[in-house]
CSV table of C-alpha atoms in Angstrom, one decimal:
chain,number,residue,atom,x,y,z
P,8,GLU,CA,9.8,-19.5,-12.4
P,9,VAL,CA,6.2,-18.4,-11.0
P,10,GLN,CA,4.3,-16.7,-13.4
P,11,LEU,CA,0.9,-15.1,-14.2
P,12,VAL,CA,0.0,-14.4,-17.8
P,13,GLN,CA,-3.1,-12.5,-18.6
P,14,SER,CA,-5.3,-12.3,-21.5
P,15,GLY,CA,-4.8,-9.3,-23.9
P,16,ALA,CA,-6.5,-6.0,-23.7
P,17,GLU,CA,-10.2,-5.4,-24.6
P,18,VAL,CA,-12.2,-2.9,-25.9
P,19,LYS,CA,-15.8,-3.0,-25.3
P,20,LYS,CA,-19.1,-1.0,-25.6
P,21,PRO,CA,-21.4,-0.3,-22.3
P,22,GLY,CA,-23.5,-3.3,-21.7
P,23,GLU,CA,-21.4,-5.8,-22.9
P,24,SER,CA,-20.3,-9.1,-20.9
P,25,LEU,CA,-16.5,-9.7,-20.7
P,26,LYS,CA,-14.2,-12.4,-18.9
P,27,ILE,CA,-10.2,-12.0,-18.7
P,28,SER,CA,-8.2,-14.4,-17.8
P,29,CYS,CA,-5.2,-15.5,-15.6
P,30,LYS,CA,-2.8,-18.5,-16.4
P,31,GLY,CA,-0.7,-19.5,-13.6
P,32,SER,CA,2.8,-21.8,-14.4
P,33,GLY,CA,5.6,-22.5,-12.6
P,34,TYR,CA,4.0,-23.6,-9.2
P,35,THR,CA,0.7,-25.7,-8.0
P,36,PHE,CA,-1.6,-23.6,-8.7
P,37,ALA,CA,-4.7,-25.2,-6.7
P,38,ASN,CA,-2.9,-24.6,-3.7
P,39,TYR,CA,-2.7,-20.7,-3.8
P,40,TRP,CA,-5.0,-18.1,-3.4
P,41,ILE,CA,-5.4,-15.6,-6.4
P,42,SER,CA,-6.8,-11.9,-6.2
P,43,TRP,CA,-7.8,-9.5,-8.9
P,44,VAL,CA,-6.7,-6.2,-8.5
P,45,ARG,CA,-8.1,-2.7,-10.2
P,46,GLN,CA,-6.2,0.3,-11.1
P,47,MET,CA,-8.3,3.1,-12.8
P,48,PRO,CA,-6.2,5.5,-14.9
P,49,GLY,CA,-4.0,7.4,-13.1
P,50,LYS,CA,-5.4,6.0,-10.0
P,51,GLY,CA,-4.5,3.4,-7.0
P,52,LEU,CA,-4.8,0.0,-6.6
P,53,GLU,CA,-8.2,-1.6,-5.3
P,54,TRP,CA,-9.0,-4.8,-4.4
P,55,MET,CA,-11.2,-6.6,-5.9
P,56,GLY,CA,-11.7,-10.1,-4.2
P,57,LYS,CA,-9.9,-13.2,-4.6
P,58,ILE,CA,-10.3,-17.0,-5.4
P,59,TYR,CA,-8.8,-20.5,-3.9
P,60,PRO,CA,-8.3,-22.6,-6.9
P,61,ALA,CA,-8.7,-25.9,-4.8
P,62,ASP,CA,-12.1,-25.7,-3.6
P,63,SER,CA,-13.2,-22.4,-5.7
P,64,ALA,CA,-13.9,-20.5,-2.4
P,65,THR,CA,-14.5,-16.8,-3.3
P,66,ARG,CA,-14.1,-13.7,-1.0
P,67,TYR,CA,-15.0,-10.5,-2.3
P,68,SER,CA,-14.3,-6.7,-1.4
P,69,PRO,CA,-17.9,-5.1,-0.6
P,70,SER,CA,-17.4,-2.5,-2.9
P,71,PHE,CA,-17.2,-5.1,-5.9
P,72,GLN,CA,-19.6,-7.8,-4.3
P,73,GLY,CA,-22.3,-8.0,-7.2
P,74,GLN,CA,-20.4,-6.1,-9.8
P,75,VAL,CA,-17.8,-9.0,-10.8
P,76,SER,CA,-17.7,-12.7,-10.6
P,77,ILE,CA,-14.5,-14.6,-9.7
P,78,SER,CA,-14.1,-18.0,-11.2
P,79,VAL,CA,-11.2,-20.7,-11.9
P,80,ASP,CA,-10.6,-23.5,-14.0
P,81,LYS,CA,-7.7,-25.7,-12.0
P,82,SER,CA,-7.4,-28.2,-14.8
P,83,ILE,CA,-5.8,-25.7,-16.7
P,84,SER,CA,-4.5,-23.3,-14.0
P,85,THR,CA,-6.5,-20.3,-14.9
P,86,ALA,CA,-8.4,-18.0,-13.0
P,87,TYR,CA,-11.2,-15.1,-14.5
P,88,VAL,CA,-13.0,-12.3,-13.7
P,89,GLN,CA,-16.1,-11.5,-15.6
P,90,TRP,CA,-18.8,-8.6,-15.8
P,91,SER,CA,-22.4,-9.3,-17.3
P,92,GLY,CA,-22.6,-5.6,-17.9
P,93,LEU,CA,-20.0,-3.4,-18.4
P,94,LYS,CA,-20.1,0.4,-17.7
P,95,ALA,CA,-17.6,3.0,-18.5
P,96,SER,CA,-16.3,3.3,-15.0
P,97,ASP,CA,-15.1,-0.6,-15.5
P,98,THR,CA,-12.2,1.0,-17.7
P,99,ALA,CA,-8.9,0.1,-16.1
P,100,MET,CA,-6.2,-2.1,-15.6
P,101,TYR,CA,-7.2,-5.2,-13.9
P,102,TYR,CA,-4.4,-7.2,-12.4
P,103,CYS,CA,-4.4,-10.8,-11.2
P,104,VAL,CA,-2.0,-11.7,-8.2
P,105,LYS,CA,-1.0,-15.1,-6.7
P,106,HIS,CA,-0.7,-15.3,-3.1
P,107,TYR,CA,2.3,-16.2,-0.8
P,108,THR,CA,-0.2,-16.6,2.1
P,109,ILE,CA,-3.7,-16.0,2.5
P,110,TYR,CA,-2.8,-12.7,3.5
P,111,VAL,CA,0.0,-11.9,1.1
P,112,MET,CA,-0.3,-10.8,-2.5
P,113,GLU,CA,3.2,-12.0,-4.1
P,114,VAL,CA,3.6,-12.5,-8.0
P,115,TRP,CA,1.6,-10.3,-10.3
P,116,GLY,CA,0.5,-10.5,-13.8
P,117,GLN,CA,1.1,-8.2,-16.4
P,118,GLY,CA,-2.5,-6.7,-16.3
P,119,THR,CA,-4.9,-6.6,-18.9
P,120,THR,CA,-6.4,-3.0,-20.1
P,121,VAL,CA,-10.2,-3.0,-20.4
P,122,THR,CA,-11.9,-0.2,-22.0
P,123,VAL,CA,-15.4,0.4,-21.8
P,124,SER,CA,-16.5,3.3,-24.5
P,125,SER,CA,-19.4,3.5,-27.0
R,1,GLN,CA,-11.2,7.8,-0.4
R,2,SER,CA,-9.0,5.4,0.1
R,3,ALA,CA,-9.4,3.0,3.3
R,4,LEU,CA,-5.3,3.6,4.2
R,5,THR,CA,-4.2,7.0,4.3
R,6,GLN,CA,-0.7,7.5,2.5
R,7,PRO,CA,1.1,10.8,1.7
R,8,PRO,CA,0.1,11.7,-2.0
R,9,SER,CA,4.1,12.5,-2.4
R,10,ALA,CA,7.7,11.8,-1.1
R,11,SER,CA,11.2,13.2,-2.2
R,12,GLY,CA,14.3,12.7,-1.4
R,13,SER,CA,18.0,13.3,-3.1
R,14,PRO,CA,20.4,10.3,-3.8
R,15,GLY,CA,21.6,8.6,-0.9
R,16,GLN,CA,19.5,10.4,1.9
R,17,SER,CA,16.7,8.1,3.4
R,18,VAL,CA,12.8,8.8,3.1
R,19,THR,CA,9.7,7.2,5.1
R,20,ILE,CA,6.4,6.6,3.7
R,21,SER,CA,3.7,6.4,6.1
R,22,CYS,CA,0.3,4.7,5.7
R,23,THR,CA,-2.1,4.8,8.6
R,24,GLY,CA,-5.2,3.1,9.2
R,25,THR,CA,-7.2,1.9,12.0
R,26,SER,CA,-7.5,-0.5,14.9
R,27,SER,CA,-9.4,-2.9,12.2
R,28,ASP,CA,-6.9,-2.9,10.0
R,29,VAL,CA,-3.3,-1.7,10.6
R,30,GLY,CA,-3.3,-1.5,14.1
R,31,GLY,CA,-5.1,-5.0,14.5
R,32,TYR,CA,-3.4,-7.1,12.5
R,33,ASN,CA,0.7,-7.9,11.5
R,34,HIS,CA,-0.6,-8.3,7.7
R,35,VAL,CA,0.9,-5.2,6.4
R,36,SER,CA,2.6,-5.5,2.9
R,37,TRP,CA,4.0,-2.8,0.6
R,38,TYR,CA,4.4,-2.7,-3.2
R,39,GLN,CA,6.4,-1.0,-5.4
R,40,GLN,CA,5.1,0.1,-8.9
R,41,HIS,CA,7.1,1.9,-11.8
R,42,PRO,CA,5.4,3.8,-14.4
R,43,GLY,CA,3.2,1.3,-16.8
R,44,LYS,CA,4.4,-1.9,-14.6
R,45,ALA,CA,2.9,-4.4,-12.7
R,46,PRO,CA,3.4,-3.9,-8.8
R,47,LYS,CA,6.0,-5.5,-6.9
R,48,LEU,CA,6.2,-6.7,-3.2
R,49,LEU,CA,8.5,-5.1,-1.4
R,50,ILE,CA,7.7,-6.0,2.2
R,51,TYR,CA,5.2,-8.6,4.2
R,52,GLU,CA,4.0,-9.5,7.1
R,53,VAL,CA,4.9,-5.8,8.3
R,54,THR,CA,8.6,-6.2,8.2
R,55,LYS,CA,9.9,-9.0,6.5
R,56,GLN,CA,11.3,-9.1,2.7
R,57,PRO,CA,11.2,-11.5,0.1
R,58,SER,CA,14.4,-12.4,-1.5
R,59,GLY,CA,15.8,-10.3,-4.3
R,60,VAL,CA,14.8,-7.1,-2.4
R,61,PRO,CA,17.7,-4.8,-1.4
R,62,ASP,CA,18.4,-4.3,2.2
R,63,ARG,CA,17.4,-0.4,1.5
R,64,PHE,CA,13.8,-1.0,2.1
R,65,SER,CA,12.6,-1.6,5.6
R,66,ALA,CA,9.6,-1.5,7.4
R,67,SER,CA,8.1,-1.1,10.8
R,68,LYS,CA,4.5,-0.4,12.5
R,69,SER,CA,3.6,1.7,15.4
R,70,GLY,CA,-0.5,1.2,16.2
R,71,ASN,CA,-2.5,2.1,13.4
R,72,THR,CA,0.7,3.1,11.5
R,73,ALA,CA,2.8,1.2,9.2
R,74,SER,CA,6.1,2.9,7.9
R,75,LEU,CA,8.4,2.0,5.0
R,76,THR,CA,12.1,3.5,4.8
R,77,VAL,CA,14.0,3.6,1.7
R,78,SER,CA,17.6,4.5,2.9
R,79,GLY,CA,20.4,5.5,0.4
R,80,LEU,CA,18.1,6.7,-2.5
R,81,GLN,CA,19.0,5.5,-6.0
R,82,PRO,CA,17.2,6.7,-9.2
R,83,GLU,CA,15.8,3.7,-9.8
R,84,ASP,CA,13.6,4.1,-6.3
R,85,GLU,CA,11.6,6.8,-8.2
R,86,ALA,CA,8.0,5.0,-8.4
R,87,ASP,CA,4.4,4.9,-6.7
R,88,TYR,CA,4.5,2.7,-3.3
R,89,TYR,CA,1.3,1.1,-2.0
R,90,CYS,CA,0.7,-0.6,1.5
R,91,THR,CA,-2.0,-2.7,1.9
R,92,SER,CA,-3.4,-4.8,5.2
R,93,TYR,CA,-5.9,-7.3,6.0
R,94,ALA,CA,-8.9,-6.0,7.2
R,95,GLY,CA,-10.7,-8.9,8.9
R,96,SER,CA,-13.2,-11.2,7.6
R,97,SER,CA,-16.0,-8.3,5.9
R,98,ASN,CA,-13.4,-6.5,4.2
R,99,PHE,CA,-10.3,-8.8,3.9
R,100,VAL,CA,-8.0,-6.5,1.9
R,101,VAL,CA,-7.7,-2.7,1.7
R,102,PHE,CA,-4.9,-0.5,0.3
R,103,GLY,CA,-3.8,3.1,0.8
R,104,GLY,CA,-3.7,5.7,-1.7
R,105,GLY,CA,-0.3,5.4,-3.2
R,106,THR,CA,2.5,7.9,-2.3
R,107,LYS,CA,4.9,8.8,-5.4
R,108,LEU,CA,8.1,9.1,-4.4
R,109,THR,CA,11.0,11.4,-6.3
R,110,VAL,CA,14.3,10.9,-6.2
R,111,LEU,CA,15.5,14.9,-6.8
C-alpha cells in the first residue's frame, strides 16, 4: 500500500525555524514527484512546490518561492519542507502529496498542523 | 483570490445530480488537459477523484464524472449520496512559471 506518513503537530513562536517531514512507503520513492500543499484554517488548498527525489529537482509556486525550502533524503524516502523564520501567517495544515504523473497529485499524507503563536 | 474560480457552495437532494464548475484561463484550464478534482471531508486529507480532465482512479465511484469546455472544467456528481457532502477542489497545470493552481473550493451540501 502506498503511504505518506507526516511528522506530528508543531507549535512554534514567530521567528523560529521548523522542518517537517513526509516519509513515503509502498512504492519506489525516488521515481515520483512529491508536492507540498498548504491549507490555512478554514481556507482552501494552495500548492507550495514540489521535488523529484531522484535528483532533488525542485519547483516552487511564485507565492512560496523564498518563503520555504523543500528538500529530500531519498536514502530514507523522506521529503521535507522548512522555514527559517516562521510567521503567524504560516499557521496552517501542511500536506505532502505523491504524484502519479508530473501533473497529477495522487496520494496525500495525513497532514501536519503547524501553529505559530507568541 | 484563487487562480481558478469555483462557486463557494452547491447543493442537491439525495439521488439528484449536481455540477460544480471550475473556471480558469487559456493559461491553465483552457491550455492543458491536466485538470484534476479532489474531494475533502472535514478534518481529512483530500482524495483524488478525477485526473487529466476525465479519468478516474480505481475505486472512485462512477457517479463522479468530469468534463472541460474551453476555460471551464466541470465535475458532476450523479445520484447524490449523503457521503458526498464534502469540499471539492479543482486544480490545473498552469505552465512552467506557476506550475499548479487550485480553485477556491466548493462546499457540497446534500440536503
